[in-house]
Short mmCIF file of C-alpha atoms in Angstrom, two decimals:
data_model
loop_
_atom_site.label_atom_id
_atom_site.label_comp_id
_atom_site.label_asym_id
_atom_site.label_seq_id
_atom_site.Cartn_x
_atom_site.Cartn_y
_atom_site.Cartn_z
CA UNK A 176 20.39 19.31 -17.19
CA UNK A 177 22.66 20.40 -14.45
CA UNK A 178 20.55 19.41 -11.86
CA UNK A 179 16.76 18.36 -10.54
CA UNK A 180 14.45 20.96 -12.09
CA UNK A 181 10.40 21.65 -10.76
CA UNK A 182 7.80 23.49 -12.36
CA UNK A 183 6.17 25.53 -11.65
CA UNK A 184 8.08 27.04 -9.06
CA UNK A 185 4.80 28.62 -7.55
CA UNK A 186 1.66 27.83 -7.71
CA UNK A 187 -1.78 29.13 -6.48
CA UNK A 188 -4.81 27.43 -7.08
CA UNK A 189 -8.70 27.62 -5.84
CA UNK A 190 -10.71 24.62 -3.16
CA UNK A 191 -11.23 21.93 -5.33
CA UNK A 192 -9.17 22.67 -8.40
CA UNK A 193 -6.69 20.04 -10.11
CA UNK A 194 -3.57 20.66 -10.17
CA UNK A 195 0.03 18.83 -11.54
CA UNK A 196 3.32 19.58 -10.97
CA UNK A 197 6.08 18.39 -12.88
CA UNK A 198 9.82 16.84 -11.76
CA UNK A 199 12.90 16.67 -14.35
CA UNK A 200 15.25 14.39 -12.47
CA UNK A 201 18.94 14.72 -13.21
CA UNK A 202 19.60 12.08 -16.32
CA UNK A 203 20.32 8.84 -15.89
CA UNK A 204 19.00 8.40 -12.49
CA UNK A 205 16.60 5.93 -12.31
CA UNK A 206 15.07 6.85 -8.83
CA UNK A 207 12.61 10.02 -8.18
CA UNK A 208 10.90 10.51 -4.98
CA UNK A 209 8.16 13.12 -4.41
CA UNK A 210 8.27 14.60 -0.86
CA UNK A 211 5.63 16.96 1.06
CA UNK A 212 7.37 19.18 3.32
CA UNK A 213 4.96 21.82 5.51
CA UNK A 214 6.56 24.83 7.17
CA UNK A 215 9.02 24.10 10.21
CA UNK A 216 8.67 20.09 9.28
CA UNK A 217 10.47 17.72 7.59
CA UNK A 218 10.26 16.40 4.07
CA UNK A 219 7.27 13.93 4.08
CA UNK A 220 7.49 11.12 2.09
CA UNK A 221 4.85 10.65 -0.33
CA UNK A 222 6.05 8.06 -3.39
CA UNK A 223 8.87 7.08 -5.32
CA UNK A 224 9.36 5.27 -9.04
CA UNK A 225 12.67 2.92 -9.45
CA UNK A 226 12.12 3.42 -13.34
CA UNK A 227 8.59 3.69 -14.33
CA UNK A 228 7.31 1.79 -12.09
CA UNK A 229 5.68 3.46 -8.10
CA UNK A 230 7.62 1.34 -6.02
CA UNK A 231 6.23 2.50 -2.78
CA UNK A 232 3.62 5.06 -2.85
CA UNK A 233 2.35 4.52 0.72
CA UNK A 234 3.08 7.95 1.91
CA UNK A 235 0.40 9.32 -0.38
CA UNK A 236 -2.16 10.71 1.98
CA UNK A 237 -5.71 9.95 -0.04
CA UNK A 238 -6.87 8.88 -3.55
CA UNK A 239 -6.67 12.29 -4.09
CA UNK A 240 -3.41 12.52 -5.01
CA UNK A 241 -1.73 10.32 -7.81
CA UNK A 242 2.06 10.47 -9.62
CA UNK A 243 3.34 8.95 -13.10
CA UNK A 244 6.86 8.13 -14.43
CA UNK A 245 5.58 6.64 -17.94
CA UNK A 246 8.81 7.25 -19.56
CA UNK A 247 11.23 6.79 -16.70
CA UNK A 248 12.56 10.11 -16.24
CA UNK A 249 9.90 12.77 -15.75
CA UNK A 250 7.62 12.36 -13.45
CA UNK A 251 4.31 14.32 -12.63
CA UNK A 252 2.11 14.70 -9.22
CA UNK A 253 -1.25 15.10 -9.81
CA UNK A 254 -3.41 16.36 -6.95
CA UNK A 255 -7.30 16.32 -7.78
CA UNK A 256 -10.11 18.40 -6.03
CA UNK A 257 -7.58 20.26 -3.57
CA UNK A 258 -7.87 21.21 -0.01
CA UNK A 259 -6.44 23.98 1.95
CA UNK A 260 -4.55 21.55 4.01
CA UNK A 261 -2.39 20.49 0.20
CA UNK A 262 -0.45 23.49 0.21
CA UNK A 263 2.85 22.99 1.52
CA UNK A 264 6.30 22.63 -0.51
CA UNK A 265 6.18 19.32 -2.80
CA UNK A 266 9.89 18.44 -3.07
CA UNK A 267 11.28 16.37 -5.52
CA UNK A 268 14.58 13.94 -5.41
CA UNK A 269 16.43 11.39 -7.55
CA UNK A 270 19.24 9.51 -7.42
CA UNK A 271 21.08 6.68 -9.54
CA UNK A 272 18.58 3.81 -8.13
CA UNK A 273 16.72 3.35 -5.14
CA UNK A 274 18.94 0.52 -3.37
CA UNK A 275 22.20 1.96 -3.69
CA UNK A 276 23.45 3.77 -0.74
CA UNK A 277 24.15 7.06 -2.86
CA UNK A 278 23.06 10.72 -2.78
CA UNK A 279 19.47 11.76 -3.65
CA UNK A 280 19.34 15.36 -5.36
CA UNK A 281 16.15 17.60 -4.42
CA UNK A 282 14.56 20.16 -7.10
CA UNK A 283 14.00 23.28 -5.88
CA UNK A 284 10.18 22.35 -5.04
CA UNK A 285 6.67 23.80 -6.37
CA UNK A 286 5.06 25.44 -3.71
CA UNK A 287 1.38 24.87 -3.73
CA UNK A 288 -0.99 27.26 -2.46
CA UNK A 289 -4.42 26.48 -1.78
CA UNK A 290 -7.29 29.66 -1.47
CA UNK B 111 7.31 0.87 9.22
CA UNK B 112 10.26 3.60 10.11
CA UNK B 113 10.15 6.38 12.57
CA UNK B 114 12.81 8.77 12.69
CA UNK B 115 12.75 11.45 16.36
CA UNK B 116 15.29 14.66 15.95
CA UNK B 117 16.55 16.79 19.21
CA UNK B 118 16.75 19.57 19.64
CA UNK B 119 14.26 21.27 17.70
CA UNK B 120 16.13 24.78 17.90
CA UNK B 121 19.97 25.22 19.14
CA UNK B 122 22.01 28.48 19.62
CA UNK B 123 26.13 28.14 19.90
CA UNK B 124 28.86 30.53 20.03
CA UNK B 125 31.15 30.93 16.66
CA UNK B 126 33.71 28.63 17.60
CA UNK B 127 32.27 26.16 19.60
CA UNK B 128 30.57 22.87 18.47
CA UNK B 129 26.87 21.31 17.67
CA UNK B 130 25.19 18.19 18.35
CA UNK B 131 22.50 16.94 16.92
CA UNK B 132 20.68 13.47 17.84
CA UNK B 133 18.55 11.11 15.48
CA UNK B 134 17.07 8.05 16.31
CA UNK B 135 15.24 5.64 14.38
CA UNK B 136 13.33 2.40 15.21
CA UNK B 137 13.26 -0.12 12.43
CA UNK B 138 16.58 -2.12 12.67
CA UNK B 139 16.52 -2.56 8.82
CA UNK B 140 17.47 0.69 8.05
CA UNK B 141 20.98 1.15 6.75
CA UNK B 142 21.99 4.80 5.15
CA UNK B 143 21.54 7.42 6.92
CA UNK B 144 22.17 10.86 5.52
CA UNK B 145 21.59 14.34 6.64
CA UNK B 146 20.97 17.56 4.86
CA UNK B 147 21.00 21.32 4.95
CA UNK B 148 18.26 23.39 4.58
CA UNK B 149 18.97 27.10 4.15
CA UNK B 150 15.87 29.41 4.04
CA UNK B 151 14.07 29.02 1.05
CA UNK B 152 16.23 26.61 -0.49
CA UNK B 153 16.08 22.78 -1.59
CA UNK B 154 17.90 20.67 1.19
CA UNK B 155 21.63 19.57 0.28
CA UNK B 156 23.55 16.59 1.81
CA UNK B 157 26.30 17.79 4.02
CA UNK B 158 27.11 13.81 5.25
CA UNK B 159 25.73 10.48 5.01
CA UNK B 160 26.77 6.96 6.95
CA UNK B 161 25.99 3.26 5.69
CA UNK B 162 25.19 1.04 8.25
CA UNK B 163 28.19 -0.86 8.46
CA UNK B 164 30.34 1.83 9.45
CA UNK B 165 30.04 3.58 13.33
CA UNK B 166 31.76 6.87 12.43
CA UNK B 167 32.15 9.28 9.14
CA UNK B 168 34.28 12.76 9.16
CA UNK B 169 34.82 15.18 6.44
CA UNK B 170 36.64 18.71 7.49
CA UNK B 171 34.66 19.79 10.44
CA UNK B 172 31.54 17.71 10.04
CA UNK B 173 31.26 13.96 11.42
CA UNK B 174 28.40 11.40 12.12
CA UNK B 175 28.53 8.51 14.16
CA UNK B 176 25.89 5.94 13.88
CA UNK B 177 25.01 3.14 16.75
CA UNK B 178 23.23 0.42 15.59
CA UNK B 179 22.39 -1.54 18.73
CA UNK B 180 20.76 1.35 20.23
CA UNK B 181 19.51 2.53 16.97
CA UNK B 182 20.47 6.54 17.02
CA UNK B 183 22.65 8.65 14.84
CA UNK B 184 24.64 12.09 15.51
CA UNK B 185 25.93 15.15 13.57
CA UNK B 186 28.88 16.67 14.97
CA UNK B 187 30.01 20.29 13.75
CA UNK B 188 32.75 21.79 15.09
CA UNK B 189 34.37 25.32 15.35
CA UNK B 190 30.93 26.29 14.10
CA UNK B 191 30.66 29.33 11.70
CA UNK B 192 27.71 31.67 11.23
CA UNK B 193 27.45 30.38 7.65
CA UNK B 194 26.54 27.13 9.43
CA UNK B 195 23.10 28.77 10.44
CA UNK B 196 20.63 26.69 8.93
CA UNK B 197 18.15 24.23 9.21
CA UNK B 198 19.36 20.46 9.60
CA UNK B 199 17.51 17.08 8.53
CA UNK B 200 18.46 13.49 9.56
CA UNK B 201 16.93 10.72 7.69
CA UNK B 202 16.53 6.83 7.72
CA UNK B 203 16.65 5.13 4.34
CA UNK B 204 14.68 1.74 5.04
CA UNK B 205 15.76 -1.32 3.30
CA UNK B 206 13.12 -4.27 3.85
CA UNK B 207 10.59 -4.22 0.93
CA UNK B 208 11.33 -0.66 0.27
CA UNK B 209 13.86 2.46 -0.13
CA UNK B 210 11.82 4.99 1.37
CA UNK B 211 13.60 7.53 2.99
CA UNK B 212 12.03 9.03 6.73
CA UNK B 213 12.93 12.36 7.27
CA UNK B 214 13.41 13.74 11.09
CA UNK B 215 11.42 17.39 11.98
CA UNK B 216 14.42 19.45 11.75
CA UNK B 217 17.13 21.27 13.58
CA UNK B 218 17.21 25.32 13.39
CA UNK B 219 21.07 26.00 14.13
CA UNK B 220 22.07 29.32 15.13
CA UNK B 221 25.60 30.03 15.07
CA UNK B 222 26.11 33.15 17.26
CA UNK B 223 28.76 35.77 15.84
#
């Protein structure tokens, strides 16, 4: 594909439903980053894969939440038992790999509601 | 780990004249630092970035300068255009025992026809 693709695009969802979103990072990029990003904030850092491994997934807030890469390119964030307090705009990015200095693409982002 | 502060929150200019924005970041490791446009609605896009070893970046009417020792980094936008109206993100990329990037709270510009 052209570019990073998310889905779904939207998403509403009741207290205490499961819920997974999906990332397409841009092919052959072996880094993908999932961000959290709450109106009138920044993009939060949550966890990245270099490959299919998490490299870092300290910025995921509870054991609530939980992403895979098994194959190396799509990834999915899986959010159990939500909480108002999930819904926000969760942003995905790639780029080539992690420790080059180069450009990391976002998606468009899923934005979660939570009723 | 990282911690990246962003001023001003919210900044109104005149077509024509020029922006400032100011990052700074607190763990010495870090070494790319990129920032990005957000338009309403829309994914955030990289408008400049700056590697650590370098103090100052230009492309047309955009620049950053980074200084290490005091650990802060600027975006510089002059003869600012009302298509310039956006929000604006700095970031730190870390680089001890990780690649995270840390994102600053955001700049609203409003370029003032």
């Amino acid at each position: 594909g052209a570019g990073v693709s998310q889905t779904p695009s939207n998403k509403v969802t009741e207290k205490g439903k499961y819920v997974e979103l999906r990332c397409d990072p841009i092919s052959g990029h072996t880094a993908l980053y999932w961000y959290r990003q709450s109106l009138g904030q920044g993009p939060e850092f949550l966890i990245y894969f270099q490959g299919t491994g998490a490299a870092d997934d300290s910025g995921l807030p509870n054991d609530r939440f939980f992403a895979v890469r098994p194959e190396g390119s799509v990834s999915t964030l899986k959010i159990q038992r939500t909480e108002r307090g999930d819904s926000a705009v969760y942003l995905c990015a790639s780029s080539l790999m992690a420790s080059s200095q180069g450009e990391q693409f976002f998606g468009p982002g899923t934005r979660l509601t939570v009723l | 780990g990282e911690n990246v502060e962003q001023h001003p929150s919210t900044l109104s200019v005149q077509e024509g004249d020029s922006a400032v924005i100011k990052c700074t970041y607190s763990d010495s490791a870090s070494n790319y630092f990129p920032w990005y446009k957000q338009e309403l609605g829309k994914r955030p896009q990289l408008i400049i970035d700056i590697r650590s070893n370098v103090g100052e970046k230009k492309d047309q009417r955009i620049a950053v300068t980074l200084n290490k020792t005091a650990k802060h980094f600027s975006l510089h936008i002059t003869e600012t255009q009302p298509e310039d109206s956006a929000v604006y993100f700095c970031a730190a990329r870390e680089a001890s025992g990780t690649y995270k990037y840390i994102f600053g709270t955001g700049t609203r510009l409003k370029v003032l026809a």
